[in-house]
Coordinates of N, CA and C in Angstrom, one line a residue:
X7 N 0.8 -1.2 0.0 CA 0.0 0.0 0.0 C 0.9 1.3 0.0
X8 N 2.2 1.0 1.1 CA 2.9 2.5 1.2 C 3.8 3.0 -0.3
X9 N 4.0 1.4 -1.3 CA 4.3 2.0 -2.3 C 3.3 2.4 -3.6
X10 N 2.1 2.2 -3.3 CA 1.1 2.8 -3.8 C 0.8 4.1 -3.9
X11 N 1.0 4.4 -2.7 CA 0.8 6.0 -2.0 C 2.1 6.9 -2.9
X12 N 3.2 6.1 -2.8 CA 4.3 6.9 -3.8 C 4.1 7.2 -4.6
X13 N 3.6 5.9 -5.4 CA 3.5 6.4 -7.2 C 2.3 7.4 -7.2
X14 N 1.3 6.8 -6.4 CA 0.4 8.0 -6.8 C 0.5 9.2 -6.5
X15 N 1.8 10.0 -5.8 CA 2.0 10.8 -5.4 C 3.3 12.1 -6.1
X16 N 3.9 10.7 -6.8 CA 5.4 11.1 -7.2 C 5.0 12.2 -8.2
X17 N 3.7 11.9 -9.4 CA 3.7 13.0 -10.0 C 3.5 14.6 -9.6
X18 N 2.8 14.6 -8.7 CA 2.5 15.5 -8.0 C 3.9 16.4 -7.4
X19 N 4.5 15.3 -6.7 CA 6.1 16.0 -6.2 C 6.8 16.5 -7.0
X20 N 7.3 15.5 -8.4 CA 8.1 15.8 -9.3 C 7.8 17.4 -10.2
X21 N 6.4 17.1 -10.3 CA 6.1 19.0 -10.6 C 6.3 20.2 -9.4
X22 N 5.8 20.0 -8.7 CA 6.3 20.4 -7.3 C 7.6 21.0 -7.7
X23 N 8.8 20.4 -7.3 CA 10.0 20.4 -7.7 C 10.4 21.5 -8.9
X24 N 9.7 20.8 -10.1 CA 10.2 21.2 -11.1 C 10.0 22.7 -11.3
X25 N 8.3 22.9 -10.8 CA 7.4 24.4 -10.7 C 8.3 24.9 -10.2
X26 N 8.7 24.6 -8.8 CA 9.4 25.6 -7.9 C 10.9 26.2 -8.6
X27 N 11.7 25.1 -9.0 CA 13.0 25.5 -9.6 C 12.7 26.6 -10.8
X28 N 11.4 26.3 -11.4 CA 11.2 27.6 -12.9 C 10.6 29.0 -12.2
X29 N 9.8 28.8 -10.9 CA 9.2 30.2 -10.3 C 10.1 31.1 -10.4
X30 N 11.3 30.5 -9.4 CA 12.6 31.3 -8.9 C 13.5 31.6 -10.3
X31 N 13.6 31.0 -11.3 CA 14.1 31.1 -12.5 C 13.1 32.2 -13.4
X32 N 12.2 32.4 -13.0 CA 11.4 33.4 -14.2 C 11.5 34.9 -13.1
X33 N 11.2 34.5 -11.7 CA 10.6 35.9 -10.9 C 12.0 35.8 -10.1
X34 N 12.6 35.3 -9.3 CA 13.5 35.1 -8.6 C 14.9 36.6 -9.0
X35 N 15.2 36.6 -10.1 CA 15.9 37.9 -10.4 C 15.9 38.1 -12.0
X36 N 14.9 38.7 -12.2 CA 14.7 38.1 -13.9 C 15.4 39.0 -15.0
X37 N 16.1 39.9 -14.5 CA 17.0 41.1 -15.0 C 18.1 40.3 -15.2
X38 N 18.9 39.3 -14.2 CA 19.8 38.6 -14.2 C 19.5 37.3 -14.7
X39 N 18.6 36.8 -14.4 CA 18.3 34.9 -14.9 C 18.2 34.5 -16.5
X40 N 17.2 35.5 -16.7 CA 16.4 35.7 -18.3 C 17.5 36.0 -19.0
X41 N 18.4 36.6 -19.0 CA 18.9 37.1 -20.3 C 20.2 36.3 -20.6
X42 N 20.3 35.4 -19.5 CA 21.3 34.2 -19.6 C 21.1 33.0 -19.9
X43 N 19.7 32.7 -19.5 CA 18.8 31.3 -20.2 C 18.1 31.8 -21.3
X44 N 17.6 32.8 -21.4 CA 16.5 33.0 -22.7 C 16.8 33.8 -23.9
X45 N 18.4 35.0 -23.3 CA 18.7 35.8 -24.2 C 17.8 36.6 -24.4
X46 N 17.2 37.2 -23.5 CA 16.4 38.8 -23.6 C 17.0 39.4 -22.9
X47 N 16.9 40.6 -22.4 CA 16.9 41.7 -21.5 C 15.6 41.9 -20.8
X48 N 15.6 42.0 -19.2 CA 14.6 42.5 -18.5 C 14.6 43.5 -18.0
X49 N 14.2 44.7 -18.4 CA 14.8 46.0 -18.1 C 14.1 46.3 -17.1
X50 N 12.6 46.5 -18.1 CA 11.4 47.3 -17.5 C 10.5 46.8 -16.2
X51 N 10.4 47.9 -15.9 CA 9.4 47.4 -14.2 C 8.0 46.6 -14.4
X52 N 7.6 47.0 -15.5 CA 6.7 45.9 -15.9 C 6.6 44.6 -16.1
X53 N 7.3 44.3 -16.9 CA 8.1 43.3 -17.5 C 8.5 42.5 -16.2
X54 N 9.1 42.8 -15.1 CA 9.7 42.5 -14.4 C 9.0 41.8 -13.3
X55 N 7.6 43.0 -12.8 CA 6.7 42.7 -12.3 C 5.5 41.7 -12.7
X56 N 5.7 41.1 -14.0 CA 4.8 40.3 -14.6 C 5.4 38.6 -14.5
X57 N 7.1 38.7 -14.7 CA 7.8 37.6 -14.2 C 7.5 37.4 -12.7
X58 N 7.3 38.4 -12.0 CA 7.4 37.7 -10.1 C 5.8 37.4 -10.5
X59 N 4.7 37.9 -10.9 CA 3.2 37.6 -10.3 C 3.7 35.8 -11.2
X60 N 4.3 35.5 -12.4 CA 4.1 34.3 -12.6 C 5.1 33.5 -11.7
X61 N 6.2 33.9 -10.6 CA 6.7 33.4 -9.6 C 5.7 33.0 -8.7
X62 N 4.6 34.0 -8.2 CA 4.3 33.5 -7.6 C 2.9 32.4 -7.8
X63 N 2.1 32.6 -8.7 CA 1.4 31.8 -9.7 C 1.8 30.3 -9.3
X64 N 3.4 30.0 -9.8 CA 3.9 28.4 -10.1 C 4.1 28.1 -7.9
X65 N 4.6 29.1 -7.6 CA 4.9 28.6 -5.9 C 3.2 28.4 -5.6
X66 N 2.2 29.0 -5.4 CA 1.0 28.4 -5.1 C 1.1 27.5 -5.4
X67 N 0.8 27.0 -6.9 CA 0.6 25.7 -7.0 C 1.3 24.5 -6.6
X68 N 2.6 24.8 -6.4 CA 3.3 23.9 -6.1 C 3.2 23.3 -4.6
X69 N 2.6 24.8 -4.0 CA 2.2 24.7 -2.3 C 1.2 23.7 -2.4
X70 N 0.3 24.0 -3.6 CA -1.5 23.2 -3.4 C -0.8 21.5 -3.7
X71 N 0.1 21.2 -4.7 CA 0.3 20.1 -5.3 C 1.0 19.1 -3.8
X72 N 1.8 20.0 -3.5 CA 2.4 19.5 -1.9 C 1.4 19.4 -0.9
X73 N 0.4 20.0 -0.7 CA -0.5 19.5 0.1 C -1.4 18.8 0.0
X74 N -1.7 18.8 -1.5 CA -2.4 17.3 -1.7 C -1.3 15.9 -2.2
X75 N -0.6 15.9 -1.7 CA 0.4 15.1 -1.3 C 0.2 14.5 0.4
X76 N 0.1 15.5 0.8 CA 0.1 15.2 2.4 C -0.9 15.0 2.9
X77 N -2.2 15.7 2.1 CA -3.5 15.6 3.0 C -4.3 14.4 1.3
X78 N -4.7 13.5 1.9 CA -5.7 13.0 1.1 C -6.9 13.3 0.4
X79 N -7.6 13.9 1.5 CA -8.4 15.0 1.4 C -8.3 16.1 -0.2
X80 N -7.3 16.5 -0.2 CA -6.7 17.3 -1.6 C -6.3 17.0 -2.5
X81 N -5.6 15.5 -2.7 CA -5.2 15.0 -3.5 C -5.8 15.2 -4.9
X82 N -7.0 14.6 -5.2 CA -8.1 14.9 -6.2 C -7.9 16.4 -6.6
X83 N -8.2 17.4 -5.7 CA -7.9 18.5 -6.5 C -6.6 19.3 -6.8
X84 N -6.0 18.7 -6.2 CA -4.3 18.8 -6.7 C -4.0 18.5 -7.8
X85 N -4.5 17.2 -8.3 CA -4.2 16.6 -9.0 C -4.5 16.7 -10.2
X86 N -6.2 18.2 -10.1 CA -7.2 18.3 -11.5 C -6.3 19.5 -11.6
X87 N -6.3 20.6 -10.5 CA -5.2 21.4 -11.3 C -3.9 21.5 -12.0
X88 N -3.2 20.5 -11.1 CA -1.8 19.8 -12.1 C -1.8 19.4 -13.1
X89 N -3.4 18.6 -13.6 CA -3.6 17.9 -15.2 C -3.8 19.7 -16.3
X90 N -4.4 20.5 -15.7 CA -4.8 21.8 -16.0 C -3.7 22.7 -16.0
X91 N -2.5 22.8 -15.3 CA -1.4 23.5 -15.6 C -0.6 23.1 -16.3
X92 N -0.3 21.6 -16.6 CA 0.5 21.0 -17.3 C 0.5 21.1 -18.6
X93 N -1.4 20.7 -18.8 CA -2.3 20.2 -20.8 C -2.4 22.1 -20.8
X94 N -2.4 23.6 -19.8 CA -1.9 24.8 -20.1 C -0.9 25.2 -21.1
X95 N 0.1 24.6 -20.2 CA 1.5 24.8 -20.8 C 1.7 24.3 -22.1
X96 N 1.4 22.9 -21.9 CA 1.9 22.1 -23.3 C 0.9 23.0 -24.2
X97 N -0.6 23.4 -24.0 CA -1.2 23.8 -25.2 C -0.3 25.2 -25.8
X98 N -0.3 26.0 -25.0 CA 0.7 27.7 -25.3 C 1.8 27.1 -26.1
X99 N 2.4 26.1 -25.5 CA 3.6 25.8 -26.4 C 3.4 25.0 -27.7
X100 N 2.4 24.0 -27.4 CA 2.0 23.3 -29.2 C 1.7 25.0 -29.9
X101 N 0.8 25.8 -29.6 CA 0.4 27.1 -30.3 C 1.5 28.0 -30.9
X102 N 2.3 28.2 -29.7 CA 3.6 29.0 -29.9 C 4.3 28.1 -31.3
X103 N 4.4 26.9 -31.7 CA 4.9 26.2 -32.1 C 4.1 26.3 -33.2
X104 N 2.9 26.3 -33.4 CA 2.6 26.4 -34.9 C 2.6 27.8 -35.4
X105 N 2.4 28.9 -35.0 CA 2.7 30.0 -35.0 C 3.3 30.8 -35.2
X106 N 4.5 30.5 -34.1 CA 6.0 30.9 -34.2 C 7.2 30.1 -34.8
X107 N 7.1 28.8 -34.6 CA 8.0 28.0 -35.2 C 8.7 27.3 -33.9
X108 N 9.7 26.8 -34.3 CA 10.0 25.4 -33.2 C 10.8 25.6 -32.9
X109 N 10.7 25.8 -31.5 CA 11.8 26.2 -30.4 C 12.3 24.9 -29.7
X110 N 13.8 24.5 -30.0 CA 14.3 23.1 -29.4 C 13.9 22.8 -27.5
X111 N 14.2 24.4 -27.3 CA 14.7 24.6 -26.0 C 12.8 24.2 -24.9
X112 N 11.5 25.0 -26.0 CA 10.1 24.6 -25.2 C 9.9 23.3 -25.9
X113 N 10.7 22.7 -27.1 CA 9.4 21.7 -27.5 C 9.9 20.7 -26.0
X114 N 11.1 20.3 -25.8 CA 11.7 19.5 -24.5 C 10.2 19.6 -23.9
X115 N 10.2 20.9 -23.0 CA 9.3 21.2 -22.4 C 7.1 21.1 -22.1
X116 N 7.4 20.9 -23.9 CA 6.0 20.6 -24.1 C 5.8 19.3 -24.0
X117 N 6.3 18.4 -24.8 CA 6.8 16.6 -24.3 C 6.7 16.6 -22.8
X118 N 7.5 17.6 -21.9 CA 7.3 16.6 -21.1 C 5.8 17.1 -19.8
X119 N 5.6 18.5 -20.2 CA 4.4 18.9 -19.9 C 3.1 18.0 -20.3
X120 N 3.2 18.0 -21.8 CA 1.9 16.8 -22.1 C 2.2 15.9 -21.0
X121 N 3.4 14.7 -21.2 CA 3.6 13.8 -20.4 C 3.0 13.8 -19.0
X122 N 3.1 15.1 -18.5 CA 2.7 15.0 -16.6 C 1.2 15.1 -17.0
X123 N 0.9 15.6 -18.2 CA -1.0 15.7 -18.0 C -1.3 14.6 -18.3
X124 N -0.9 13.9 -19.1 CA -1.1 11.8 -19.4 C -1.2 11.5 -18.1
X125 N 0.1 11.6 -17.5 CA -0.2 11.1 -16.2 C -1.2 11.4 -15.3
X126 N -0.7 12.7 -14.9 CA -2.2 12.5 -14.0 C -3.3 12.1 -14.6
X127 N -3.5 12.1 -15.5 CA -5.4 12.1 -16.1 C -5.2 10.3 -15.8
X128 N -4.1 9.6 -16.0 CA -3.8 8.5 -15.5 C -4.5 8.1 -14.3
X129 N -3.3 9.1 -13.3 CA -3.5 8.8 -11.7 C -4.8 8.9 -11.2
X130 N -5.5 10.3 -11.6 CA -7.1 10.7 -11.2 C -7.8 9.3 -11.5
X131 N -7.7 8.7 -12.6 CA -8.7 7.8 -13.4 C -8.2 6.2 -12.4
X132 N -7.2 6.2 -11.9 CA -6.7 5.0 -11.3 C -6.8 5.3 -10.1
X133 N -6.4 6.2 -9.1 CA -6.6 6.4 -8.0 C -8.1 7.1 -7.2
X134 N -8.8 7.7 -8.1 CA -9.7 8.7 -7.6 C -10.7 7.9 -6.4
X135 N -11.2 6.6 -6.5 CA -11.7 5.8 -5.8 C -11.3 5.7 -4.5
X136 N -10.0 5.5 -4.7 CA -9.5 5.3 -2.7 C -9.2 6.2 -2.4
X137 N -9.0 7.5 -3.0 CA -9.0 9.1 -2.6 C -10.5 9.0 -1.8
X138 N -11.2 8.8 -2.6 CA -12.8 8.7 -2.1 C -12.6 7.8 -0.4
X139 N -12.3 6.4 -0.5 CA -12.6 6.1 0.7 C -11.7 6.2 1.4
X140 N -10.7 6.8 1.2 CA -9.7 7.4 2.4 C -10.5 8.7 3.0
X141 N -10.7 9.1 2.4 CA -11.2 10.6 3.1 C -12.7 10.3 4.2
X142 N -13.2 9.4 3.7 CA -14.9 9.0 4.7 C -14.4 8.3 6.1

């Protein structure tokens, strides 16, 4: 059962993780981070201020995704928003991609975005039941 609880949990972590390390990389110092990963310049206060609100954006969720980790109770909806931030992402970037053309650096990123929303829609569809009677 306790390795049950892992797997159904790991996706949840691994985005966790992953969210957290890109929050701090987009809002964290984005005058400094951005123009060394992405090759822009972040000058403007705008600009600047639009990277921290999407810092803080990915740390909520990463908070929600961690707590429905810990609390069973949450899991289920941890888990619909993580299928919904993930099939987000990957859609902006399949779009960005037909649009703009094919960036080596997001398609990585869209692969493996789709991939966590496969999964969960997985996990929800396999687990959602004993989420149910754990919580009664």
């Amino acid at each position: 059962m306790k390795n049950n609880q892992q797997l159904k949990n790991l996706q949840l972590g691994i985005s966790a993780v992953v969210v957290l390390i890109a929050s701090f990389v987009y809002g964290g110092n984005p005058s400094k981070f951005l123009p060394y990963i992405f090759g822009f310049e972040v000058e403007d206060l705008e600009l600047k201020n639009i990277f921290r609100a999407i810092m803080g954006l990915y740390i909520a969720f990463a908070i929600y995704w961690i707590i429905g980790i810990r609390n069973p109770k949450y899991w289920q909806g941890a888990t619909i928003s993580n299928i919904l931030f993930m099939g987000g992402l990957a859609f902006g970037r399949l779009a960005s991609t037909v649009l703009d053309g094919v960036s080596f650096q997001y398609t990585i990123g869209m692969v493996l975005e789709a991939l966590f929303l496969f999964w969960g829609l997985h996990n929800l569809k396999k687990y959602s039941s004993e989420v149910k009677n754990q919580s009664l």
